[in-house]
mmCIF file of C-alpha atoms in Angstrom:
data_model
loop_
_atom_site.group_PDB
_atom_site.id
_atom_site.type_symbol
_atom_site.label_atom_id
_atom_site.label_comp_id
_atom_site.label_asym_id
_atom_site.label_seq_id
_atom_site.Cartn_x
_atom_site.Cartn_y
_atom_site.Cartn_z
ATOM 1 C CA MET A 1 33.501 -58.410 27.741
ATOM 2 C CA PHE A 2 33.641 -58.520 23.937
ATOM 3 C CA SER A 3 30.997 -61.246 23.859
ATOM 4 C CA SER A 4 28.696 -59.062 25.937
ATOM 5 C CA LEU A 5 29.271 -56.090 23.587
ATOM 6 C CA ARG A 6 28.633 -58.338 20.612
ATOM 7 C CA GLY A 7 25.435 -59.474 22.219
ATOM 8 C CA PHE A 8 24.419 -55.871 22.914
ATOM 9 C CA PHE A 9 24.945 -54.851 19.272
ATOM 10 C CA GLU A 10 23.059 -57.919 18.026
ATOM 11 C CA ARG A 11 20.118 -57.191 20.317
ATOM 12 C CA HIS A 12 20.013 -53.471 19.326
ATOM 13 C CA ARG A 13 21.291 -53.668 15.775
ATOM 14 C CA ARG A 14 18.174 -52.136 14.240
ATOM 15 C CA LYS A 15 18.172 -49.226 16.649
ATOM 16 C CA ILE A 16 21.891 -48.619 16.137
ATOM 17 C CA VAL A 17 21.532 -48.686 12.337
ATOM 18 C CA ILE A 18 18.570 -46.301 12.436
ATOM 19 C CA THR A 19 20.346 -43.988 14.869
ATOM 20 C CA GLY A 20 23.475 -44.007 12.710
ATOM 21 C CA ALA A 21 21.455 -43.280 9.610
ATOM 22 C CA LEU A 22 19.695 -40.430 11.363
ATOM 23 C CA LEU A 23 22.956 -38.969 12.625
ATOM 24 C CA GLY A 24 24.563 -39.328 9.204
ATOM 25 C CA GLY A 25 21.560 -37.769 7.516
ATOM 26 C CA ALA A 26 21.512 -34.919 9.998
ATOM 27 C CA TYR A 27 25.189 -34.275 9.361
ATOM 28 C CA ALA A 28 24.672 -34.349 5.589
ATOM 29 C CA LEU A 29 21.666 -32.033 5.867
ATOM 30 C CA GLY A 30 23.666 -29.705 8.063
ATOM 31 C CA LYS A 31 26.461 -29.524 5.508
ATOM 32 C CA LEU A 32 23.930 -28.970 2.715
ATOM 33 C CA ALA A 33 22.166 -26.260 4.697
ATOM 34 C CA HIS A 34 25.482 -24.581 5.436
ATOM 35 C CA TRP A 35 26.410 -24.660 1.748
ATOM 36 C CA LYS A 36 23.007 -23.341 0.714
ATOM 37 C CA LEU A 37 23.163 -20.606 3.357
ATOM 38 C CA SER A 38 26.657 -19.591 2.260
ATOM 39 C CA ASP A 39 25.539 -19.564 -1.376
ATOM 40 C CA TRP A 40 22.444 -17.503 -0.523
ATOM 41 C CA TYR A 41 24.514 -15.083 1.555
ATOM 42 C CA GLU A 42 27.007 -14.653 -1.265
ATOM 43 C CA THR A 43 24.185 -14.060 -3.750
ATOM 44 C CA GLN A 44 22.620 -11.491 -1.419
ATOM 45 C CA GLN A 45 25.949 -9.715 -1.087
ATOM 46 C CA VAL A 46 26.374 -9.554 -4.865
ATOM 47 C CA GLU A 47 22.810 -8.264 -5.345
ATOM 48 C CA PHE A 48 23.220 -5.730 -2.549
ATOM 49 C CA LEU A 49 26.453 -4.405 -4.034
ATOM 50 C CA ALA A 50 24.854 -4.242 -7.485
ATOM 51 C CA GLN A 51 21.815 -2.372 -6.139
ATOM 52 C CA SER A 52 24.041 -0.015 -4.149
ATOM 53 C CA LYS A 53 26.101 0.696 -7.249
ATOM 54 C CA LYS A 54 22.961 1.307 -9.282
ATOM 55 C CA GLN A 55 21.491 3.559 -6.585
ATOM 56 C CA LEU A 56 24.668 5.635 -6.458
ATOM 57 C CA HIS A 57 24.571 6.008 -10.241
ATOM 58 C CA PHE A 58 20.905 7.037 -10.107
ATOM 59 C CA ASP A 59 21.452 9.535 -7.272
ATOM 60 C CA GLY A 60 24.345 11.082 -9.161
ATOM 61 C CA ASN A 61 22.113 11.345 -12.212
ATOM 62 C CA GLN A 62 19.478 13.289 -10.254
ATOM 63 C CA LYS A 63 22.083 15.754 -9.015
ATOM 64 C CA THR A 64 23.105 16.255 -12.631
ATOM 65 C CA CYS A 65 19.446 16.907 -13.528
ATOM 66 C CA ASN A 66 19.166 19.627 -10.874
ATOM 67 C CA THR A 67 22.492 21.238 -11.758
ATOM 68 C CA THR A 68 21.628 21.256 -15.462
ATOM 69 C CA PHE A 69 18.164 22.689 -14.762
ATOM 70 C CA TYR A 70 19.509 25.652 -12.805
ATOM 71 C CA SER A 71 22.299 26.274 -15.319
ATOM 72 C CA LEU A 72 19.826 26.467 -18.236
ATOM 73 C CA LEU A 73 17.309 28.784 -16.550
ATOM 74 C CA PRO A 74 19.128 32.060 -17.381
ATOM 75 C CA GLY A 75 19.216 31.141 -21.065
ATOM 76 C CA LEU A 76 15.532 30.187 -20.982
ATOM 77 C CA GLN A 77 14.662 33.485 -19.307
ATOM 78 C CA ASP A 78 16.624 35.475 -21.892
ATOM 79 C CA ALA A 79 14.895 33.634 -24.740
ATOM 80 C CA ILE A 80 11.409 34.324 -23.353
ATOM 81 C CA PHE A 81 12.114 37.964 -22.490
ATOM 82 C CA GLU A 82 13.521 38.575 -25.967
ATOM 83 C CA LEU A 83 10.467 37.019 -27.611
ATOM 84 C CA VAL A 84 8.015 38.757 -25.266
ATOM 85 C CA ASP A 85 9.661 42.170 -25.076
ATOM 86 C CA SER A 86 7.339 44.071 -22.761
ATOM 87 C CA GLU A 87 10.166 46.432 -21.742
ATOM 88 C CA ALA A 88 10.236 47.909 -25.256
ATOM 89 C CA ILE A 89 6.531 48.759 -24.957
ATOM 90 C CA THR A 90 7.070 50.272 -21.507
ATOM 91 C CA GLU A 91 9.867 52.505 -22.823
ATOM 92 C CA LYS A 92 7.657 53.743 -25.656
ATOM 93 C CA LEU A 93 4.857 54.566 -23.204
ATOM 94 C CA LYS A 94 7.222 56.753 -21.179
ATOM 95 C CA ASN A 95 7.429 59.124 -24.154
ATOM 96 C CA LYS A 96 3.619 59.578 -24.234
ATOM 97 C CA PRO A 97 3.143 58.501 -27.860
ATOM 98 C CA SER A 98 -0.011 59.183 -29.832
ATOM 99 C CA ASP A 99 -0.771 55.465 -30.103
ATOM 100 C CA LYS A 100 -0.490 54.838 -26.364
ATOM 101 C CA LEU A 101 -3.858 53.057 -26.216
ATOM 102 C CA LEU A 102 -2.652 50.517 -28.769
ATOM 103 C CA LEU A 103 0.613 50.113 -26.857
ATOM 104 C CA TRP A 104 -1.264 49.540 -23.600
ATOM 105 C CA GLU A 105 -3.313 46.822 -25.287
ATOM 106 C CA GLN A 106 -0.089 45.186 -26.447
ATOM 107 C CA LEU A 107 1.395 45.467 -22.949
ATOM 108 C CA LYS A 108 -1.707 43.794 -21.512
ATOM 109 C CA ILE A 109 -1.246 40.760 -23.733
ATOM 110 C CA LEU A 110 2.541 40.610 -23.395
ATOM 111 C CA SER A 111 2.493 40.894 -19.582
ATOM 112 C CA PHE A 112 0.318 37.842 -19.120
ATOM 113 C CA THR A 113 2.014 35.989 -21.989
ATOM 114 C CA ARG A 114 5.456 36.496 -20.439
ATOM 115 C CA THR A 115 4.550 35.221 -16.974
ATOM 116 C CA VAL A 116 2.418 32.287 -18.138
ATOM 117 C CA THR A 117 5.137 31.246 -20.591
ATOM 118 C CA ALA A 118 7.721 31.467 -17.797
ATOM 119 C CA ILE A 119 5.715 28.992 -15.706
ATOM 120 C CA TYR A 120 5.097 26.580 -18.576
ATOM 121 C CA ALA A 121 8.642 26.725 -19.952
ATOM 122 C CA SER A 122 10.393 26.266 -16.597
ATOM 123 C CA SER A 123 8.096 23.392 -15.608
ATOM 124 C CA LEU A 124 8.557 21.753 -18.999
ATOM 125 C CA LEU A 125 12.338 22.121 -18.787
ATOM 126 C CA ALA A 126 12.419 20.555 -15.313
ATOM 127 C CA VAL A 127 10.413 17.484 -16.346
ATOM 128 C CA PHE A 128 12.005 17.121 -19.786
ATOM 129 C CA LEU A 129 15.490 16.999 -18.262
ATOM 130 C CA ARG A 130 14.296 14.200 -15.978
ATOM 131 C CA VAL A 131 13.135 12.276 -19.046
ATOM 132 C CA GLN A 132 16.255 12.941 -21.087
ATOM 133 C CA LEU A 133 18.938 12.339 -18.461
ATOM 134 C CA ASN A 134 17.318 9.295 -16.856
ATOM 135 C CA LEU A 135 16.632 7.627 -20.192
ATOM 136 C CA LEU A 136 20.245 8.215 -21.218
ATOM 137 C CA GLY A 137 21.446 7.296 -17.721
ATOM 138 C CA GLY A 138 19.698 3.937 -17.970
ATOM 139 C CA TYR A 139 21.386 3.191 -21.285
ATOM 140 C CA MET A 140 24.787 4.209 -19.957
ATOM 141 C CA TYR A 141 24.403 2.044 -16.852
ATOM 142 C CA LEU A 142 23.697 -0.978 -19.061
ATOM 143 C CA ASP A 143 26.713 -0.135 -21.208
ATOM 144 C CA VAL A 144 28.998 0.007 -18.170
ATOM 145 C CA GLU A 145 27.576 -3.200 -16.721
ATOM 146 C CA GLY A 146 27.829 -4.865 -20.129
ATOM 147 C CA VAL A 147 31.542 -4.126 -20.358
ATOM 148 C CA ALA A 148 32.029 -5.445 -16.816
ATOM 149 C CA ASP A 149 30.173 -8.660 -17.723
ATOM 150 C CA GLU A 150 32.307 -9.456 -20.762
ATOM 151 C CA GLY A 151 34.082 -12.763 -20.285
ATOM 152 C CA THR A 152 31.442 -13.979 -17.830
ATOM 153 C CA SER A 153 28.791 -16.622 -18.387
ATOM 154 C CA ALA A 154 26.059 -14.068 -19.114
ATOM 155 C CA THR A 155 23.405 -15.362 -21.501
ATOM 156 C CA PRO A 156 22.961 -13.739 -24.919
ATOM 157 C CA GLU A 157 19.682 -12.215 -23.679
ATOM 158 C CA GLU A 158 21.401 -10.743 -20.634
ATOM 159 C CA SER A 159 24.216 -9.393 -22.777
ATOM 160 C CA ARG A 160 21.982 -7.503 -25.191
ATOM 161 C CA ARG A 161 22.668 -3.792 -24.900
ATOM 162 C CA VAL A 162 23.269 -0.693 -26.951
ATOM 163 C CA TYR A 163 26.801 0.614 -27.168
ATOM 164 C CA MET A 164 26.344 4.369 -27.330
ATOM 165 C CA SER A 165 29.150 6.426 -28.804
ATOM 166 C CA ASP A 166 30.209 9.746 -27.297
ATOM 167 C CA PRO A 167 29.016 11.687 -30.382
ATOM 168 C CA THR A 168 25.550 10.123 -30.047
ATOM 169 C CA GLN A 169 25.411 10.978 -26.352
ATOM 170 C CA LYS A 170 26.419 14.581 -27.016
ATOM 171 C CA LYS A 171 23.928 14.902 -29.875
ATOM 172 C CA TYR A 172 21.108 13.598 -27.678
ATOM 173 C CA LEU A 173 22.032 15.850 -24.755
ATOM 174 C CA GLY A 174 22.162 18.770 -27.164
ATOM 175 C CA ILE A 175 18.496 18.546 -28.136
ATOM 176 C CA VAL A 176 17.581 20.647 -25.102
ATOM 177 C CA ARG A 177 19.120 23.511 -27.071
ATOM 178 C CA TYR A 178 16.369 23.065 -29.641
ATOM 179 C CA PHE A 179 13.806 23.804 -26.933
ATOM 180 C CA LEU A 180 15.708 26.882 -25.728
ATOM 181 C CA GLU A 181 16.231 28.290 -29.220
ATOM 182 C CA ALA A 182 13.218 27.171 -31.279
ATOM 183 C CA GLY A 183 10.729 25.285 -29.134
ATOM 184 C CA VAL A 184 10.220 28.161 -26.725
ATOM 185 C CA LYS A 185 9.234 30.339 -29.690
ATOM 186 C CA ASP A 186 6.446 27.889 -30.531
ATOM 187 C CA LEU A 187 5.402 27.861 -26.877
ATOM 188 C CA VAL A 188 5.213 31.674 -26.757
ATOM 189 C CA GLY A 189 3.022 31.651 -29.861
ATOM 190 C CA VAL A 190 0.602 29.163 -28.322
ATOM 191 C CA VAL A 191 0.401 31.044 -25.017
ATOM 192 C CA GLN A 192 -0.056 34.434 -26.674
ATOM 193 C CA ASN A 193 -2.848 33.051 -28.845
ATOM 194 C CA VAL A 194 -4.712 31.917 -25.723
ATOM 195 C CA VAL A 195 -4.052 35.118 -23.749
ATOM 196 C CA GLU A 196 -5.484 37.197 -26.585
ATOM 197 C CA GLY A 197 -8.593 35.028 -26.583
ATOM 198 C CA VAL A 198 -9.123 35.378 -22.824
ATOM 199 C CA LEU A 199 -8.062 39.004 -22.211
ATOM 200 C CA GLY A 200 -8.510 40.648 -25.597
ATOM 201 C CA SER A 201 -11.961 42.048 -24.800
ATOM 202 C CA VAL A 202 -11.218 43.037 -21.187
ATOM 203 C CA SER A 203 -10.939 46.820 -20.815
ATOM 204 C CA LEU A 204 -7.781 48.275 -19.307
ATOM 205 C CA LYS A 205 -10.000 50.473 -17.137
ATOM 206 C CA GLN A 206 -11.924 47.529 -15.693
ATOM 207 C CA LYS A 207 -11.301 47.109 -11.974
ATOM 208 C CA LEU A 208 -10.375 43.592 -10.974
ATOM 209 C CA SER A 209 -9.778 41.801 -7.683
ATOM 210 C CA TYR A 210 -7.174 39.205 -6.786
ATOM 211 C CA HIS A 211 -9.793 36.514 -7.350
ATOM 212 C CA ASP A 212 -10.566 37.930 -10.803
ATOM 213 C CA ILE A 213 -6.900 37.606 -11.796
ATOM 214 C CA LYS A 214 -6.770 34.104 -10.352
ATOM 215 C CA ARG A 215 -9.831 33.176 -12.399
ATOM 216 C CA MET A 216 -8.330 34.647 -15.584
ATOM 217 C CA LEU A 217 -5.059 32.787 -15.159
ATOM 218 C CA GLY A 218 -7.040 29.623 -14.494
ATOM 219 C CA GLN A 219 -9.008 30.202 -17.691
ATOM 220 C CA ILE A 220 -5.793 30.716 -19.667
ATOM 221 C CA ARG A 221 -4.433 27.489 -18.275
ATOM 222 C CA GLN A 222 -7.622 25.614 -19.111
ATOM 223 C CA CYS A 223 -7.351 26.796 -22.708
ATOM 224 C CA LEU A 224 -3.740 25.637 -23.016
ATOM 225 C CA LYS A 225 -3.959 21.986 -23.900
ATOM 226 C CA PHE A 226 -0.964 19.945 -24.990
ATOM 227 C CA SER A 227 -2.123 16.726 -26.587
ATOM 228 C CA SER A 228 -2.300 14.834 -29.861
ATOM 229 C CA PRO A 229 -3.001 17.457 -32.555
ATOM 230 C CA GLU A 230 0.166 19.238 -33.681
ATOM 231 C CA GLN A 231 -1.591 22.194 -35.236
ATOM 232 C CA LEU A 232 -3.401 25.040 -33.540
ATOM 233 C CA ILE A 233 -7.170 24.849 -33.697
ATOM 234 C CA GLU A 234 -8.297 27.859 -35.696
ATOM 235 C CA GLY A 235 -11.288 29.807 -34.463
ATOM 236 C CA SER A 236 -10.917 28.485 -30.931
ATOM 237 C CA THR A 237 -9.343 29.893 -27.768
ATOM 238 C CA THR A 238 -8.115 26.412 -26.982
ATOM 239 C CA SER A 239 -4.656 25.687 -28.378
ATOM 240 C CA GLN A 240 -3.397 22.161 -28.666
ATOM 241 C CA LEU A 241 0.186 21.244 -29.380
ATOM 242 C CA LYS A 242 2.310 18.167 -28.919
ATOM 243 C CA ILE A 243 4.860 18.492 -26.156
ATOM 244 C CA SER A 244 7.298 16.532 -28.314
ATOM 245 C CA SER A 245 6.982 19.088 -31.120
ATOM 246 C CA ILE A 246 8.160 21.806 -28.723
ATOM 247 C CA VAL A 247 11.185 20.057 -27.250
ATOM 248 C CA LEU A 248 12.312 17.685 -30.025
ATOM 249 C CA PRO A 249 13.825 18.793 -33.368
ATOM 250 C CA LYS A 250 11.358 18.667 -36.240
ATOM 251 C CA ASP A 251 13.969 17.262 -38.642
ATOM 252 C CA SER A 252 14.661 14.234 -36.433
ATOM 253 C CA LEU A 253 12.783 11.923 -38.821
ATOM 254 C CA SER A 254 15.613 12.247 -41.346
ATOM 255 C CA GLU A 255 18.221 10.991 -38.872
ATOM 256 C CA THR A 256 20.464 8.190 -40.131
ATOM 257 C CA ASP A 257 21.955 7.468 -36.692
ATOM 258 C CA VAL A 258 19.891 4.443 -35.630
ATOM 259 C CA ILE A 259 20.695 4.741 -31.929
ATOM 260 C CA PHE A 260 19.956 8.476 -31.881
ATOM 261 C CA SER A 261 16.644 7.897 -33.677
ATOM 262 C CA GLN A 262 15.768 5.220 -31.134
ATOM 263 C CA LEU A 263 16.482 7.645 -28.298
ATOM 264 C CA LEU A 264 14.275 10.306 -29.888
ATOM 265 C CA ASN A 265 11.407 7.873 -30.458
ATOM 266 C CA GLU A 266 11.539 6.604 -26.883
ATOM 267 C CA THR A 267 11.719 10.180 -25.597
ATOM 268 C CA ALA A 268 8.681 11.164 -27.674
ATOM 269 C CA ASP A 269 6.724 8.182 -26.324
ATOM 270 C CA ILE A 270 7.424 9.276 -22.751
ATOM 271 C CA LEU A 271 6.585 12.933 -23.471
ATOM 272 C CA GLU A 272 3.175 11.942 -24.846
ATOM 273 C CA SER A 273 2.433 9.517 -22.008
ATOM 274 C CA GLU A 274 -0.213 10.043 -19.354
ATOM 275 C CA ASP A 275 2.428 9.852 -16.617
ATOM 276 C CA PHE A 276 4.285 12.795 -18.135
ATOM 277 C CA GLN A 277 1.082 14.838 -18.313
ATOM 278 C CA VAL A 278 0.328 14.164 -14.642
ATOM 279 C CA VAL A 279 3.818 15.200 -13.511
ATOM 280 C CA PHE A 280 3.877 18.241 -15.814
ATOM 281 C CA ASN A 281 0.489 19.438 -14.557
ATOM 282 C CA THR A 282 1.612 19.029 -10.949
ATOM 283 C CA CYS A 283 4.612 21.257 -11.672
ATOM 284 C CA LEU A 284 2.273 23.799 -13.277
ATOM 285 C CA ASP A 285 0.120 23.734 -10.129
ATOM 286 C CA VAL A 286 3.174 24.676 -8.082
ATOM 287 C CA GLY A 287 4.137 27.425 -10.533
ATOM 288 C CA PHE A 288 0.724 29.077 -10.657
ATOM 289 C CA MET A 289 0.337 28.895 -6.868
ATOM 290 C CA PHE A 290 3.722 30.605 -6.507
ATOM 291 C CA VAL A 291 2.782 33.414 -8.908
ATOM 292 C CA MET A 292 -0.643 33.955 -7.335
ATOM 293 C CA LYS A 293 0.958 34.147 -3.899
ATOM 294 C CA GLN A 294 3.288 36.877 -5.178
ATOM 295 C CA ILE A 295 0.447 38.749 -6.893
ATOM 296 C CA LYS A 296 -1.770 38.627 -3.812
ATOM 297 C CA SER A 297 0.539 40.932 -1.853
ATOM 298 C CA SER A 298 -0.274 43.744 -4.322
ATOM 299 C CA PHE A 299 -3.977 43.438 -3.547
ATOM 300 C CA ILE A 300 -3.680 43.421 0.255
ATOM 301 C CA VAL A 301 -3.256 46.840 1.919
ATOM 302 C CA ASP A 302 -3.909 48.506 5.268
ATOM 303 C CA GLN A 303 -7.530 49.601 5.711
ATOM 304 C CA GLN A 304 -6.625 53.082 7.003
ATOM 305 C CA ASP A 305 -4.728 53.971 3.824
ATOM 306 C CA THR A 306 -7.348 52.733 1.377
ATOM 307 C CA PRO A 307 -10.157 54.766 -0.255
ATOM 308 C CA PRO A 308 -13.544 53.084 0.363
ATOM 309 C CA ASP A 309 -14.305 52.751 -3.360
ATOM 310 C CA MET A 310 -11.226 50.516 -3.829
ATOM 311 C CA ILE A 311 -12.082 48.059 -1.055
ATOM 312 C CA CYS A 312 -13.232 44.625 -2.111
ATOM 313 C CA SER A 313 -13.259 42.910 1.293
ATOM 314 C CA ILE A 314 -11.842 43.445 4.787
ATOM 315 C CA GLU A 315 -10.306 40.834 7.081
ATOM 316 C CA ASP A 316 -8.323 41.522 10.290
ATOM 317 C CA GLY A 317 -7.824 45.170 9.359
ATOM 318 C CA LEU A 318 -6.400 44.306 5.935
ATOM 319 C CA CYS A 319 -8.224 45.172 2.731
ATOM 320 C CA SER A 320 -8.430 43.236 -0.471
ATOM 321 C CA ILE A 321 -8.751 45.873 -3.168
ATOM 322 C CA HIS A 322 -9.825 46.310 -6.767
ATOM 323 C CA LEU A 323 -7.279 47.626 -9.251
ATOM 324 C CA PRO A 324 -7.734 48.675 -12.882
ATOM 325 C CA LEU A 325 -6.252 46.174 -15.311
ATOM 326 C CA ALA A 326 -3.794 48.831 -16.523
ATOM 327 C CA LYS A 327 -2.184 48.841 -13.059
ATOM 328 C CA ILE A 328 -2.272 45.063 -12.777
ATOM 329 C CA CYS A 329 -0.350 44.479 -16.023
ATOM 330 C CA PRO A 330 3.040 45.686 -14.660
ATOM 331 C CA ILE A 331 2.489 43.573 -11.530
ATOM 332 C CA VAL A 332 1.845 40.422 -13.555
ATOM 333 C CA ASN A 333 4.684 41.253 -15.940
ATOM 334 C CA GLY A 334 7.169 41.437 -13.060
ATOM 335 C CA LYS A 335 6.309 37.971 -11.793
ATOM 336 C CA ALA A 336 8.071 36.369 -14.768
ATOM 337 C CA THR A 337 11.375 37.602 -13.362
ATOM 338 C CA GLU A 338 10.501 36.149 -9.959
ATOM 339 C CA VAL A 339 9.749 32.764 -11.531
ATOM 340 C CA PHE A 340 13.347 32.566 -12.758
ATOM 341 C CA SER A 341 14.979 34.094 -9.698
ATOM 342 C CA GLU A 342 16.972 31.521 -7.715
ATOM 343 C CA ASP A 343 17.038 33.770 -4.641
ATOM 344 C CA LYS A 344 14.468 32.579 -2.071
ATOM 345 C CA ASN A 345 12.397 30.959 -4.799
ATOM 346 C CA ASP A 346 10.139 28.249 -3.376
ATOM 347 C CA TYR A 347 8.822 27.426 -6.836
ATOM 348 C CA LEU A 348 12.101 26.238 -8.373
ATOM 349 C CA HIS A 349 13.028 24.275 -5.249
ATOM 350 C CA ASP A 350 9.586 22.681 -5.004
ATOM 351 C CA VAL A 351 9.491 21.664 -8.674
ATOM 352 C CA VAL A 352 12.721 19.661 -8.477
ATOM 353 C CA SER A 353 11.756 18.242 -5.059
ATOM 354 C CA LEU A 354 8.239 17.007 -5.874
ATOM 355 C CA GLU A 355 7.734 13.342 -5.015
ATOM 356 C CA CYS A 356 5.951 12.730 -8.311
ATOM 357 C CA VAL A 357 8.973 14.130 -10.182
ATOM 358 C CA LYS A 358 11.335 11.878 -8.229
ATOM 359 C CA SER A 359 9.153 8.799 -8.779
ATOM 360 C CA PHE A 360 8.775 9.600 -12.477
ATOM 361 C CA ALA A 361 12.555 9.870 -12.844
ATOM 362 C CA ALA A 362 13.105 6.625 -10.929
ATOM 363 C CA ASN A 363 10.614 4.745 -13.112
ATOM 364 C CA ILE A 364 12.300 5.929 -16.316
ATOM 365 C CA TYR A 365 15.765 5.065 -15.048
ATOM 366 C CA GLU A 366 14.685 1.630 -13.847
ATOM 367 C CA ALA A 367 12.937 0.853 -17.132
ATOM 368 C CA PHE A 368 15.948 1.722 -19.277
ATOM 369 C CA SER A 369 18.614 0.305 -16.972
ATOM 370 C CA SER A 370 16.920 -3.088 -16.603
ATOM 371 C CA LYS A 371 15.213 -4.231 -19.777
ATOM 372 C CA PRO A 372 17.172 -6.174 -22.423
ATOM 373 C CA ARG A 373 18.250 -4.306 -25.535
ATOM 374 C CA VAL A 374 17.790 -5.754 -28.993
#
């Protein structure tokens, strides 16, 4: 029997060797594949957990942005209303003063200045907070991850980060106070300069339609340009001002805190970027649409109750009317309060929910939570 087996192996030696090699190779490949698969799976798990952790940190940061935005609105409203004190003019007019014509002219300018400033300031605050908190959030995420990586085999390049002290964080977060206390004053000055250029020659007795007011507000907005020049352009109804000069302290150049100066410089770069302008203008679109929607209700009345000489157009039994500018001023003035009202305010909700705002915030956070720090 053994001789026959020996003969069988001798006759089929080559086949047996090849088969054995194939089986051995298959086994080795299987073990290698299993090891590679296990390694890949482990890597995927680590990356997934890291991304989940980062996403949770980002989501928490956005909630902080929204909470901070709403908490700062009352202070912003108070600052604007104190600077553009139309109520004081209204109280004087109640006493029928001798200079009432002059006071009405002032009320005309202040009414439009107050509401336009409310739109610009609230939109700017919403987007600026996204810049500030996501830039800082990116730094803080790297700091936390850097501490967690200590003692690991991270490369020097991977370990580069900025350790940010609590005082530096607080100082950077506090710059929004500059906007609320000083920057908004500059903004009011720019807006009032433009409003005077657009409405200064319009008579208070002139009758205007809803579309006339919409056109005037559009003209005011067209004249408000925030770009490179820091100074107002004299002799022109177009005012140009750097966004960064409104929201960032003017004495920041003398800062000796290197990290704080770096934060300010990076913030200024973002504020002057094209992406910021696009997002800011989209927020302004939402704000002006909200105000015009509120104003429109004052121009739409029932046809039966309307004198024929006031009717501008009729549609489905409702009239769009003309009103003298003197009657329109209090209407426009009141819309500033509605801009800041959190009760049933589509504008505030829409501004913080815009997809472009969310994407802008995500891009900033990703940029500053991923790139190496020198």
